[in-house]
Short mmCIF file of C-alpha atoms in Angstrom, two decimals:
data_model
loop_
_atom_site.label_atom_id
_atom_site.label_comp_id
_atom_site.label_asym_id
_atom_site.label_seq_id
_atom_site.Cartn_x
_atom_site.Cartn_y
_atom_site.Cartn_z
CA MET T 3 272.65 185.31 -27.35
CA ILE T 4 269.46 183.84 -28.76
CA ALA T 5 268.95 180.30 -30.12
CA LEU T 6 266.41 179.19 -32.64
CA VAL T 7 265.49 175.50 -32.25
CA ASP T 8 263.87 174.25 -35.39
CA CYS T 9 262.46 170.78 -35.86
CA ASN T 10 263.72 169.21 -39.11
CA SER T 11 260.84 168.32 -41.46
CA PHE T 12 258.61 168.33 -38.38
CA TYR T 13 255.39 166.79 -39.75
CA ALA T 14 257.27 164.08 -41.66
CA SER T 15 259.42 163.42 -38.54
CA CYS T 16 256.33 162.99 -36.36
CA GLU T 17 254.92 160.44 -38.82
CA LYS T 18 258.17 158.45 -38.56
CA VAL T 19 258.31 158.33 -34.70
CA PHE T 20 255.91 155.47 -34.53
CA ARG T 21 256.74 153.89 -37.94
CA PRO T 22 260.19 152.28 -37.77
CA ASP T 23 259.50 150.69 -41.11
CA LEU T 24 259.68 154.18 -42.67
CA GLN T 25 262.94 155.25 -41.03
CA ASP T 26 264.89 155.93 -44.22
CA LYS T 27 261.93 156.15 -46.66
CA PRO T 28 260.63 159.33 -48.25
CA VAL T 29 257.57 160.59 -46.42
CA VAL T 30 255.33 163.40 -47.49
CA VAL T 31 252.45 165.03 -45.68
CA LEU T 32 249.53 166.56 -47.52
CA SER T 33 247.29 169.49 -46.65
CA ASN T 34 243.88 168.31 -45.60
CA ASN T 35 241.74 169.85 -48.30
CA ASP T 36 243.63 170.34 -51.46
CA GLY T 37 246.07 167.44 -51.64
CA CYS T 38 249.15 169.63 -51.80
CA ILE T 39 252.39 168.61 -50.24
CA VAL T 40 252.99 170.66 -47.11
CA ALA T 41 255.92 168.83 -45.59
CA MET T 42 258.32 166.12 -46.51
CA SER T 43 261.22 164.17 -45.13
CA LYS T 44 264.83 164.63 -46.17
CA GLU T 45 264.54 161.57 -48.40
CA ALA T 46 261.62 163.10 -50.23
CA LYS T 47 263.46 166.44 -50.64
CA ASP T 48 266.36 164.47 -52.14
CA LEU T 49 263.96 163.11 -54.79
CA GLY T 50 263.39 166.69 -55.88
CA ILE T 51 259.88 166.85 -54.62
CA LYS T 52 258.81 170.50 -53.87
CA ARG T 53 256.70 171.87 -51.12
CA GLY T 54 253.37 173.08 -52.35
CA ALA T 55 253.33 170.68 -55.32
CA PRO T 56 249.97 168.97 -55.82
CA LEU T 57 250.10 165.25 -55.03
CA PHE T 58 248.98 164.06 -58.49
CA LYS T 59 252.02 165.58 -60.06
CA CYS T 60 254.48 163.40 -58.01
CA ARG T 61 252.42 160.39 -57.31
CA GLN T 62 254.29 158.13 -59.68
CA GLN T 63 257.63 159.27 -58.43
CA LEU T 64 256.61 158.64 -54.86
CA LYS T 65 255.23 155.19 -55.74
CA ASP T 66 258.45 154.14 -57.36
CA GLN T 67 260.35 154.92 -54.16
CA GLU T 68 257.96 153.05 -51.86
CA SER T 69 257.32 156.25 -50.09
CA LEU T 70 254.24 157.14 -48.03
CA CYS T 71 251.81 159.98 -48.10
CA PHE T 72 250.00 161.09 -45.00
CA SER T 73 247.13 163.43 -44.47
CA SER T 74 248.01 166.10 -41.87
CA ASN T 75 247.51 164.54 -38.39
CA TYR T 76 247.45 167.70 -36.31
CA THR T 77 246.53 165.84 -33.16
CA LEU T 78 249.76 163.91 -33.38
CA TYR T 79 251.86 166.93 -34.37
CA GLN T 80 250.48 169.13 -31.67
CA ASP T 81 251.10 166.52 -28.96
CA LEU T 82 254.68 165.99 -30.08
CA SER T 83 255.15 169.76 -30.42
CA ASN T 84 253.95 170.28 -26.87
CA ARG T 85 256.52 167.67 -25.74
CA VAL T 86 259.33 169.35 -27.70
CA MET T 87 258.44 172.74 -26.21
CA ALA T 88 258.22 171.34 -22.73
CA LEU T 89 261.66 169.81 -23.00
CA LEU T 90 263.07 173.05 -24.41
CA ALA T 91 261.52 175.11 -21.69
CA ARG T 92 263.65 173.14 -19.21
CA GLU T 93 266.82 174.30 -20.93
CA THR T 94 266.27 178.09 -20.84
CA SER T 95 265.04 180.95 -18.74
CA HIS T 96 262.87 182.29 -21.57
CA ILE T 97 261.19 180.59 -24.47
CA GLU T 98 259.09 181.97 -27.23
CA VAL T 99 257.26 179.23 -29.04
CA TYR T 100 257.25 180.78 -32.49
CA SER T 101 255.35 178.06 -34.39
CA ILE T 102 254.40 174.44 -34.06
CA ASP T 103 258.03 173.39 -34.91
CA GLU T 104 260.24 176.41 -33.90
CA ALA T 105 261.08 178.20 -30.67
CA PHE T 106 263.40 181.01 -29.71
CA LEU T 107 265.33 180.32 -26.47
CA SER T 108 267.52 182.70 -24.63
CA VAL T 109 271.00 181.28 -24.16
CA ASP T 110 271.84 181.35 -20.45
CA SER T 111 275.14 179.48 -20.63
CA PRO T 112 278.48 181.34 -20.92
CA PRO T 113 279.85 181.61 -24.48
CA SER T 114 282.38 178.87 -23.90
CA ALA T 115 279.62 176.37 -22.99
CA THR T 116 277.04 177.40 -25.62
CA ARG T 117 278.08 174.78 -28.17
CA GLU T 118 277.81 172.01 -25.55
CA TRP T 119 274.37 173.31 -24.61
CA GLY T 120 273.17 173.37 -28.20
CA LEU T 121 274.39 169.87 -28.85
CA GLU T 122 272.78 168.72 -25.67
CA ILE T 123 269.47 170.08 -26.77
CA ILE T 124 269.67 168.16 -30.06
CA LYS T 125 270.47 165.01 -28.14
CA ILE T 126 267.66 165.45 -25.55
CA ILE T 127 264.99 166.04 -28.21
CA SER T 128 266.19 163.15 -30.31
CA GLN T 129 266.46 160.66 -27.45
CA ASN T 130 263.24 161.62 -25.65
CA LEU T 131 260.98 162.07 -28.68
CA GLY T 132 262.81 160.80 -31.74
CA ILE T 133 262.45 164.20 -33.42
CA PRO T 134 265.51 165.60 -35.14
CA VAL T 135 266.15 169.36 -34.49
CA SER T 136 268.69 171.92 -35.48
CA VAL T 137 269.96 174.79 -33.31
CA GLY T 138 271.12 178.18 -34.61
CA VAL T 139 272.61 180.73 -32.31
CA GLY T 140 273.12 184.44 -32.81
CA ARG T 141 272.97 187.85 -31.17
CA SER T 142 269.32 188.49 -32.29
CA LYS T 143 266.41 186.49 -33.57
CA THR T 144 267.20 187.33 -37.14
CA LEU T 145 270.84 186.19 -36.73
CA ALA T 146 269.69 183.03 -34.86
CA LYS T 147 267.30 182.30 -37.70
CA ALA T 148 270.07 182.73 -40.29
CA ALA T 149 272.38 180.51 -38.12
CA ALA T 150 269.62 177.82 -37.96
CA THR T 151 269.57 177.58 -41.74
CA LEU T 152 273.29 177.01 -41.72
CA ALA T 153 272.89 174.54 -38.81
CA LYS T 154 270.55 172.41 -40.98
CA LYS T 155 273.42 171.92 -43.43
CA SER T 156 276.00 171.05 -40.81
CA PRO T 157 276.37 167.39 -39.89
CA GLN T 158 275.75 168.01 -36.16
CA GLY T 159 272.76 170.30 -36.69
CA TYR T 160 274.36 173.16 -34.77
CA PHE T 161 275.77 176.49 -35.84
CA ALA T 162 276.53 179.59 -33.76
CA MET T 163 277.14 182.92 -35.46
CA LEU T 164 279.60 184.49 -33.11
CA PRO T 165 279.99 188.29 -33.44
CA SER T 166 283.42 187.83 -34.87
CA MET T 167 281.98 185.66 -37.61
CA GLU T 168 279.01 187.90 -38.59
CA GLU T 169 280.73 189.82 -41.38
CA ARG T 170 282.04 186.65 -43.07
CA VAL T 171 278.70 184.77 -42.78
CA LEU T 172 276.36 187.66 -43.62
CA LYS T 173 278.33 188.36 -46.78
CA GLU T 174 277.43 184.91 -47.92
CA ILE T 175 273.67 185.19 -47.31
CA PRO T 176 271.64 186.62 -50.24
CA VAL T 177 269.29 189.31 -49.11
CA HIS T 178 266.12 187.44 -49.97
CA LYS T 179 267.12 184.63 -47.56
CA ILE T 180 266.94 186.90 -44.51
CA TRP T 181 264.11 186.36 -42.14
CA GLY T 182 261.58 189.14 -42.81
CA ILE T 183 262.69 190.06 -46.29
CA GLY T 184 260.05 188.85 -48.70
CA PRO T 185 260.25 188.78 -52.53
CA SER T 186 259.09 192.32 -53.19
CA LYS T 187 261.38 193.86 -50.52
CA ALA T 188 264.20 191.78 -51.94
CA ASP T 189 263.49 193.01 -55.48
CA TYR T 190 263.60 196.59 -54.28
CA LEU T 191 266.89 196.00 -52.40
CA LEU T 192 268.40 194.26 -55.41
CA SER T 193 267.46 197.23 -57.60
CA ARG T 194 269.58 199.30 -55.22
CA SER T 195 272.48 196.82 -55.35
CA ILE T 196 271.89 195.55 -51.85
CA LEU T 197 272.73 191.97 -52.52
CA THR T 198 273.65 190.33 -49.22
CA ALA T 199 272.66 190.45 -45.60
CA TRP T 200 275.90 192.33 -44.98
CA ASP T 201 274.93 195.04 -47.51
CA LEU T 202 271.56 195.44 -45.80
CA ARG T 203 273.18 195.62 -42.39
CA ASN T 204 275.32 198.54 -43.51
CA MET T 205 272.48 200.62 -44.96
CA ASP T 206 271.69 203.97 -43.42
CA ASP T 207 268.90 203.89 -40.80
CA TRP T 208 267.19 206.95 -42.20
CA ASP T 209 267.34 205.68 -45.72
CA VAL T 210 265.61 202.44 -44.72
CA LYS T 211 263.08 204.18 -42.64
CA LYS T 212 262.23 206.57 -45.45
CA THR T 213 262.18 204.13 -48.32
CA MET T 214 261.04 200.94 -46.62
CA THR T 215 259.18 200.11 -43.41
CA LEU T 216 259.94 200.18 -39.73
CA VAL T 217 259.85 196.37 -39.81
CA THR T 218 262.80 196.43 -42.25
CA LEU T 219 264.61 198.87 -40.02
CA LYS T 220 264.24 196.43 -37.14
CA THR T 221 265.59 193.67 -39.34
CA LEU T 222 268.57 195.87 -40.01
CA TRP T 223 269.18 196.47 -36.32
CA GLU T 224 268.84 192.77 -35.71
CA LEU T 225 271.52 192.05 -38.29
CA ARG T 226 273.73 194.42 -36.34
CA GLY T 227 273.22 192.23 -33.34
CA LYS T 228 270.72 194.38 -31.52
CA PRO T 229 267.62 192.39 -30.56
CA SER T 230 264.62 194.44 -31.92
CA ILE T 231 261.89 191.98 -32.74
CA GLU T 232 259.70 191.41 -29.75
CA ASP T 233 257.72 188.25 -28.91
CA GLU T 234 254.78 187.82 -31.25
CA ASP T 235 251.98 186.73 -28.91
CA PRO T 236 249.64 189.45 -27.64
CA GLN T 237 250.18 190.19 -23.93
CA THR T 238 247.69 188.23 -21.90
CA ASP T 239 246.44 189.18 -18.48
CA LYS T 240 247.34 186.62 -15.81
CA LYS T 241 243.90 185.22 -15.79
CA GLY T 242 243.75 184.64 -19.46
CA ILE T 243 244.33 181.42 -21.43
CA LEU T 244 246.08 181.75 -24.79
CA SER T 245 246.13 178.98 -27.35
CA SER T 246 247.96 180.09 -30.47
CA LEU T 247 250.42 178.82 -32.94
CA GLY T 248 251.91 179.71 -36.25
CA PHE T 249 251.03 177.39 -39.09
CA SER T 250 253.88 175.53 -40.68
CA SER T 251 252.70 176.63 -44.07
CA PRO T 252 250.28 179.48 -44.71
CA ILE T 253 246.54 178.88 -44.79
CA LYS T 254 244.30 180.43 -47.38
CA GLU T 255 241.00 178.56 -47.03
CA LYS T 256 238.47 179.70 -44.52
CA GLN T 257 237.49 176.11 -43.79
CA GLU T 258 241.06 175.30 -42.81
CA LEU T 259 241.23 178.36 -40.62
CA GLN T 260 237.98 177.37 -38.99
CA ARG T 261 239.40 174.02 -38.20
CA ALA T 262 242.57 175.54 -36.73
CA VAL T 263 240.57 177.98 -34.58
CA ALA T 264 238.28 175.24 -33.38
CA SER T 265 241.22 173.05 -32.41
CA TYR T 266 242.93 175.93 -30.57
CA MET T 267 239.69 176.48 -28.78
CA SER T 268 239.56 172.79 -27.80
CA ARG T 269 243.01 173.17 -26.35
CA ALA T 270 242.11 176.34 -24.42
CA VAL T 271 238.98 174.70 -23.11
CA ARG T 272 240.94 171.72 -21.90
CA LYS T 273 243.03 174.11 -19.83
CA LEU T 274 239.89 175.69 -18.63
CA TRP T 275 238.58 172.28 -17.54
CA SER T 276 241.80 171.39 -15.81
CA GLN T 277 241.44 174.54 -13.69
CA ASN T 278 237.75 173.91 -13.13
CA SER T 279 236.89 177.33 -14.34
CA GLN T 280 234.72 179.12 -16.90
CA THR T 281 235.29 182.04 -19.20
CA SER T 282 233.20 185.04 -20.04
CA ASN T 283 235.12 186.44 -23.00
CA VAL T 284 236.38 184.90 -26.24
CA THR T 285 238.94 186.65 -28.42
CA VAL T 286 240.17 185.31 -31.72
CA PHE T 287 242.97 186.81 -33.77
CA ILE T 288 244.42 185.98 -37.11
CA MET T 289 247.42 187.35 -38.89
CA THR T 290 249.44 187.13 -42.09
CA ASN T 291 253.13 187.07 -42.23
CA ARG T 292 254.10 190.37 -40.64
CA PHE T 293 257.15 190.64 -42.81
CA LYS T 294 255.18 190.51 -46.01
CA GLU T 295 253.48 193.36 -47.80
CA ASN T 296 249.92 194.20 -46.62
CA TYR T 297 250.51 192.71 -43.21
CA TYR T 298 247.12 191.99 -41.69
CA PHE T 299 246.43 191.49 -38.05
CA LYS T 300 243.02 191.67 -36.52
CA GLU T 301 241.28 190.44 -33.44
CA TYR T 302 237.68 190.30 -32.46
CA SER T 303 236.18 189.66 -29.05
CA GLN T 304 232.87 188.32 -27.99
CA ARG T 305 231.38 188.50 -24.58
CA LEU T 306 229.33 185.51 -23.55
CA GLU T 307 225.95 185.95 -21.95
CA ASN T 308 226.93 183.53 -19.16
CA PRO T 309 230.41 182.29 -18.30
CA SER T 310 230.92 178.96 -19.88
CA SER T 311 233.25 176.03 -20.22
CA TYR T 312 230.95 174.27 -22.70
CA LEU T 313 233.13 173.40 -25.74
CA PRO T 314 230.46 173.58 -28.50
CA GLU T 315 229.31 176.99 -27.27
CA LEU T 316 232.84 178.31 -27.15
CA ILE T 317 233.73 176.90 -30.50
CA LYS T 318 230.64 178.59 -31.87
CA ALA T 319 231.69 181.89 -30.35
CA ALA T 320 235.20 181.55 -31.75
CA LEU T 321 233.88 180.78 -35.20
CA ASN T 322 231.60 183.74 -34.96
CA CYS T 323 234.63 185.95 -34.18
CA LEU T 324 236.43 184.52 -37.20
CA GLU T 325 233.51 185.66 -39.43
CA HIS T 326 234.48 189.17 -38.44
CA LEU T 327 238.16 188.73 -39.25
CA PHE T 328 238.51 186.59 -42.28
CA ILE T 329 239.32 188.23 -45.57
CA ARG T 330 239.46 186.02 -48.65
CA GLY T 331 242.69 185.98 -50.64
CA LEU T 332 245.17 186.46 -47.77
CA GLU T 333 247.65 183.90 -46.65
CA TYR T 334 247.33 183.43 -43.00
CA HIS T 335 250.39 182.67 -40.98
CA LYS T 336 249.07 182.45 -37.43
CA ALA T 337 245.89 182.30 -35.44
CA GLY T 338 245.02 182.18 -31.84
CA VAL T 339 242.31 181.99 -29.26
CA LEU T 340 242.26 183.91 -26.03
CA LEU T 341 239.97 183.27 -23.16
CA HIS T 342 239.64 185.99 -20.54
CA GLY T 343 237.41 186.94 -17.68
CA ILE T 344 238.00 183.49 -16.21
CA THR T 345 236.30 182.60 -12.99
CA PRO T 346 236.23 179.45 -10.93
CA GLU T 347 233.30 177.20 -11.78
CA ALA T 348 231.91 177.43 -8.23
CA SER T 349 231.73 181.20 -8.14
CA VAL T 350 229.65 181.50 -11.27
CA GLN T 351 226.13 182.48 -10.40
CA LEU T 352 223.61 179.85 -11.09
CA ASP T 353 220.79 181.08 -13.25
CA LEU T 354 217.31 179.90 -13.46
CA PHE T 355 218.21 177.40 -16.11
CA SER T 356 220.71 175.60 -13.97
CA GLU T 357 219.14 172.28 -15.04
CA ARG T 358 220.16 173.02 -18.55
CA ASN T 359 223.67 173.69 -17.30
CA ASN T 360 223.74 170.33 -15.53
CA SER T 361 223.02 168.52 -18.70
CA ARG T 362 225.72 170.55 -20.37
CA ASP T 363 228.17 169.48 -17.67
CA ARG T 364 227.21 165.87 -18.28
CA ILE T 365 227.79 166.34 -22.03
CA SER T 366 231.24 167.86 -21.39
CA LEU T 367 232.17 164.84 -19.18
CA VAL T 368 230.97 162.32 -21.75
CA VAL T 369 232.95 164.18 -24.46
CA LYS T 370 236.08 164.00 -22.34
CA GLU T 371 235.71 160.30 -21.74
CA MET T 372 234.78 159.37 -25.32
CA GLU T 373 237.69 161.31 -26.71
CA GLN T 374 240.20 159.55 -24.50
CA ARG T 375 238.81 156.17 -25.34
CA TYR T 376 238.15 156.53 -29.10
CA GLY T 377 240.11 159.62 -30.16
CA ARG T 378 239.65 163.34 -30.58
CA ASP T 379 237.43 163.15 -33.54
CA ILE T 380 234.84 160.69 -32.28
CA LEU T 381 232.51 163.41 -31.18
CA LYS T 382 232.60 166.87 -32.64
CA PRO T 383 230.22 169.80 -32.82
CA LEU T 384 227.84 169.16 -35.69
CA ALA T 385 228.73 172.42 -37.41
CA SER T 386 232.30 171.52 -37.98
CA ALA T 387 231.54 167.88 -38.78
CA MET T 388 229.15 168.90 -41.59
CA GLU T 389 231.90 170.80 -43.31
CA ASP T 390 234.21 167.93 -43.23
CA ARG T 391 234.59 167.39 -46.91
CA TRP T 392 238.07 165.99 -46.45
CA ALA T 393 236.70 163.02 -44.59
CA MET T 394 237.24 160.93 -47.63
CA LYS T 395 241.00 161.47 -47.46
CA ARG T 396 241.02 159.79 -44.06
CA GLU T 397 242.71 156.71 -45.41
CA LEU T 398 245.89 158.67 -45.42
CA LEU T 399 245.56 159.74 -41.77
CA SER T 400 247.89 158.10 -39.34
CA PRO T 401 246.51 157.01 -35.91
CA ALA T 402 246.38 159.39 -32.91
CA TYR T 403 249.23 157.40 -31.41
CA THR T 404 249.64 159.54 -28.34
CA THR T 405 246.15 160.83 -27.55
CA CYS T 406 243.77 157.87 -27.97
CA TRP T 407 243.78 154.59 -26.12
CA GLU T 408 242.35 152.74 -29.13
CA GLU T 409 245.08 153.96 -31.41
CA LEU T 410 248.27 153.28 -29.46
CA PRO T 411 251.27 152.00 -31.36
CA ARG T 412 251.52 148.19 -31.34
CA VAL T 413 254.56 146.29 -30.03
CA TYR T 414 255.06 142.61 -30.75
CA MET F 24 245.63 163.25 -20.47
CA TYR F 25 243.58 165.72 -18.65
CA SER F 26 241.67 163.60 -16.15
CA SER F 27 243.62 162.35 -13.23
CA PHE F 28 241.92 160.52 -10.44
CA VAL F 29 242.84 161.70 -7.04
CA LEU F 30 242.22 159.50 -4.02
CA PRO F 31 242.48 161.07 -0.63
CA LEU F 32 244.94 159.49 1.72
CA PHE F 33 244.09 159.55 5.44
CA LEU F 34 247.10 159.27 7.72
CA GLU F 35 245.05 159.09 10.87
CA PRO F 36 244.34 155.42 11.75
CA VAL F 37 240.73 154.68 12.02
CA LYS F 38 239.58 154.25 15.60
CA ALA F 39 236.42 152.73 16.73
CA GLY F 40 234.50 154.74 19.33
CA PHE F 41 234.85 158.50 19.27
CA PRO F 42 236.11 160.25 16.18
CA SER F 43 239.52 161.79 16.04
CA PRO F 44 239.47 165.58 15.67
CA ALA F 45 242.11 165.27 12.90
CA SER F 46 240.16 162.91 10.66
CA ASP F 47 238.44 165.69 8.92
CA TYR F 48 241.70 166.54 7.20
CA ALA F 49 242.99 164.56 4.24
CA GLU F 50 246.76 164.53 4.48
CA GLY F 51 247.47 164.20 0.77
CA SER F 52 246.29 162.37 -2.31
CA LEU F 53 247.46 159.49 -4.40
CA ASP F 54 247.88 160.12 -8.06
CA LEU F 55 248.61 157.06 -10.24
CA ASN F 56 250.28 159.20 -12.87
CA GLU F 57 252.67 160.51 -10.27
CA PHE F 58 253.34 157.00 -9.07
CA LEU F 59 253.91 155.40 -12.44
CA ILE F 60 255.45 158.18 -14.50
CA ARG F 61 258.93 159.58 -14.05
CA ASP F 62 258.49 162.22 -16.75
CA ARG F 63 255.25 162.78 -18.69
CA VAL F 64 257.07 164.51 -21.56
CA SER F 65 259.15 161.45 -22.48
CA THR F 66 256.56 158.80 -21.60
CA PHE F 67 254.56 157.04 -24.30
CA TYR F 68 251.99 154.29 -24.19
CA VAL F 69 252.02 151.28 -26.47
CA ARG F 70 249.68 148.30 -26.82
CA VAL F 71 251.05 144.79 -26.61
CA ALA F 72 250.16 142.27 -29.37
CA GLY F 73 251.29 138.70 -28.80
CA ASP F 74 252.42 136.48 -25.97
CA SER F 75 256.26 136.66 -26.19
CA MET F 76 256.60 138.27 -22.77
CA ILE F 77 254.02 136.41 -20.66
CA GLY F 78 256.83 135.15 -18.41
CA ALA F 79 257.43 138.79 -17.33
CA GLY F 80 253.69 139.31 -16.70
CA ILE F 81 253.09 141.14 -19.91
CA PHE F 82 250.11 139.85 -21.84
CA SER F 83 248.53 140.58 -25.21
CA LYS F 84 246.43 143.78 -25.18
CA ASP F 85 248.26 145.18 -22.11
CA ILE F 86 249.25 148.81 -22.22
CA LEU F 87 252.92 149.50 -21.53
CA MET F 88 254.35 152.74 -20.26
CA VAL F 89 257.55 153.39 -22.14
CA ASP F 90 260.04 156.06 -20.96
CA ARG F 91 262.21 157.27 -23.76
CA GLY F 92 264.20 159.45 -21.40
CA LEU F 93 265.79 156.47 -19.58
CA GLN F 94 269.08 154.86 -20.66
CA ALA F 95 268.41 151.08 -21.04
CA LYS F 96 270.32 149.00 -18.64
CA HIS F 97 271.37 145.26 -18.80
CA GLY F 98 268.21 143.24 -18.04
CA ASP F 99 265.71 146.05 -18.66
CA ILE F 100 262.56 145.31 -20.55
CA VAL F 101 262.63 147.60 -23.62
CA VAL F 102 260.66 148.48 -26.74
CA ALA F 103 262.96 148.36 -29.75
CA ALA F 104 262.51 148.65 -33.47
CA VAL F 105 263.81 145.60 -35.31
CA GLN F 106 263.26 145.14 -39.03
CA GLY F 107 260.76 147.91 -39.16
CA GLU F 108 258.58 146.64 -36.31
CA PHE F 109 258.35 147.50 -32.65
CA THR F 110 259.08 144.63 -30.32
CA VAL F 111 259.05 144.32 -26.53
CA LYS F 112 261.77 142.13 -25.10
CA ARG F 113 264.27 141.93 -22.24
CA ILE F 114 267.62 143.33 -23.29
CA PHE F 115 271.11 141.99 -22.44
CA PHE F 116 274.19 143.87 -23.56
CA LYS F 117 277.09 141.76 -24.74
CA GLU F 118 280.56 142.77 -25.83
CA ARG F 119 281.29 144.60 -29.14
CA ASP F 120 277.91 146.27 -29.60
CA ARG F 121 276.03 142.95 -29.57
CA VAL F 122 272.79 142.70 -27.73
CA ILE F 123 270.38 139.94 -27.02
CA LEU F 124 266.65 140.49 -27.12
CA HIS F 125 265.20 137.87 -24.87
CA PRO F 126 261.52 136.89 -24.97
CA GLU F 127 259.99 135.72 -21.69
CA ASN F 128 258.35 132.72 -23.30
CA GLU F 129 260.02 129.41 -24.09
CA LEU F 130 258.23 129.20 -27.47
CA TYR F 131 260.31 132.07 -28.83
CA PRO F 132 264.06 132.12 -29.46
CA ASP F 133 266.50 134.81 -28.33
CA MET F 134 267.55 137.26 -31.00
CA GLU F 135 271.16 138.37 -31.12
CA LEU F 136 271.64 141.72 -32.95
CA ASP F 137 274.12 144.50 -33.56
CA CYS F 138 272.88 147.51 -31.70
CA ARG F 139 274.49 149.87 -34.21
CA ASP F 140 272.49 148.86 -37.30
CA GLU F 141 270.00 146.11 -36.61
CA LEU F 142 268.02 147.71 -33.80
CA THR F 143 266.88 151.08 -32.60
CA LEU F 144 265.91 151.47 -28.97
CA PHE F 145 262.60 153.23 -28.52
CA GLY F 146 262.47 153.27 -24.75
CA VAL F 147 262.46 151.44 -21.45
CA VAL F 148 259.26 149.86 -20.25
CA THR F 149 258.52 151.15 -16.78
CA ALA F 150 254.98 149.79 -16.07
CA VAL F 151 252.25 147.55 -17.31
CA VAL F 152 248.61 148.66 -17.20
CA ARG F 153 245.88 146.08 -17.38
CA LYS F 154 242.27 146.72 -16.50
CA LEU F 155 240.49 143.78 -14.98
CA LYS F 156 237.06 145.16 -15.74
CA PRO F 157 236.06 147.15 -18.81
#
């Protein structure tokens, strides 16, 4: 069995962890550049506020309810996400971190103990981090995903779709609600009177393969309880460092994508620093939702002249890769940075300009120290800082509670 | 937190006179994170504002290490949310879900609360960090 653990209203939940005054208040989180709502708490959902709505449309409504708007604080969300995933990894033999707020876990416990295991996970994440999660269990990822949707509606946040329940449950799920069935596929299926997940499950393999795509065929197998969708991250060689995550809502703007890639690179470089090593290759990949029409996945690699662990240089390389990948008009779902050709710092040949390298090392050290003292954004490569048109929205940004000594939560 | 300071620990006593052949080998290292933190994943840092806990050696501007993974016990120092604000106090459990939050400073009164609806425990304070030089 496979479990999907999904953080409830993740960004909004993160904002609440260090704000006890907001516990039962509506909270919404905005995208950084266009002022649209990308996430909201349960209380905000109950007000009828919709994801993707521009802030100005619901400003008055939010004001009346004493609710709070936040600008996306990715530093905070990423730190809490890392902690969630670290705790989850302790509860399973295999974890696939699917996005910043979701992970697939293989269920190792016997069927009779699965419920207990799922409820224990909910309790652990809630107690240790204050983040509410729900757990859906099924025989495949697609079934686990469907179960997780039902789990969100159950009071305990847990739902297992046992094989014996599949028929009853799948007959209740409209076809467009299935993971991987986008609007146009759903329209096509509806036109053929395939209305529910159960109808799709019972379609003929050849029919699906002929009239739709292999991806849909896999979805069909998954609905039958046969795991067919493999892990999403590209295979990395053992010496590689991968930093990649799905976005919680799709990104269209190049600028936003650049910021994501730069931040993934910062994470990867931190790993590099912690291993005292350098990298000689940078690969960046971006992808759209693979279940949607015109699925786009592309990666681009750049070899560095000299192995490096110098953040600005590596960010520059990553952004250069992105130039070769980005196509306007697509909705990107995931991006990642891969460092490979990693060597220990000591074994890197010193070139004639080793003096320059020394000054770079010193810069890296200063950056590390400044960031810990004053926060991630105190120093940044000029290129990305110049493009920071969203700086004026900073009044909505919550502190980097967990990653900056100057911004720790206060206790009285 | 990516920088950890590692101090070598020498088990060989220092002898005057001729050097011990073993003194070239450091036997291990001391890592303050390892000493202070039970579990990094559930440990958060907070900054103290105010003097309500000076009797327990907790001063304004100190950094507290707070472990959310620990179950608070009678007499522990905890961080709790009361009326929408985080507070650090010593906790005493009384009968029927009543708790007392006790400041370690005579100038402040005890607070008696219902732990079901008037307070939410954030975590147990496990260490105080105070730098003596900037």
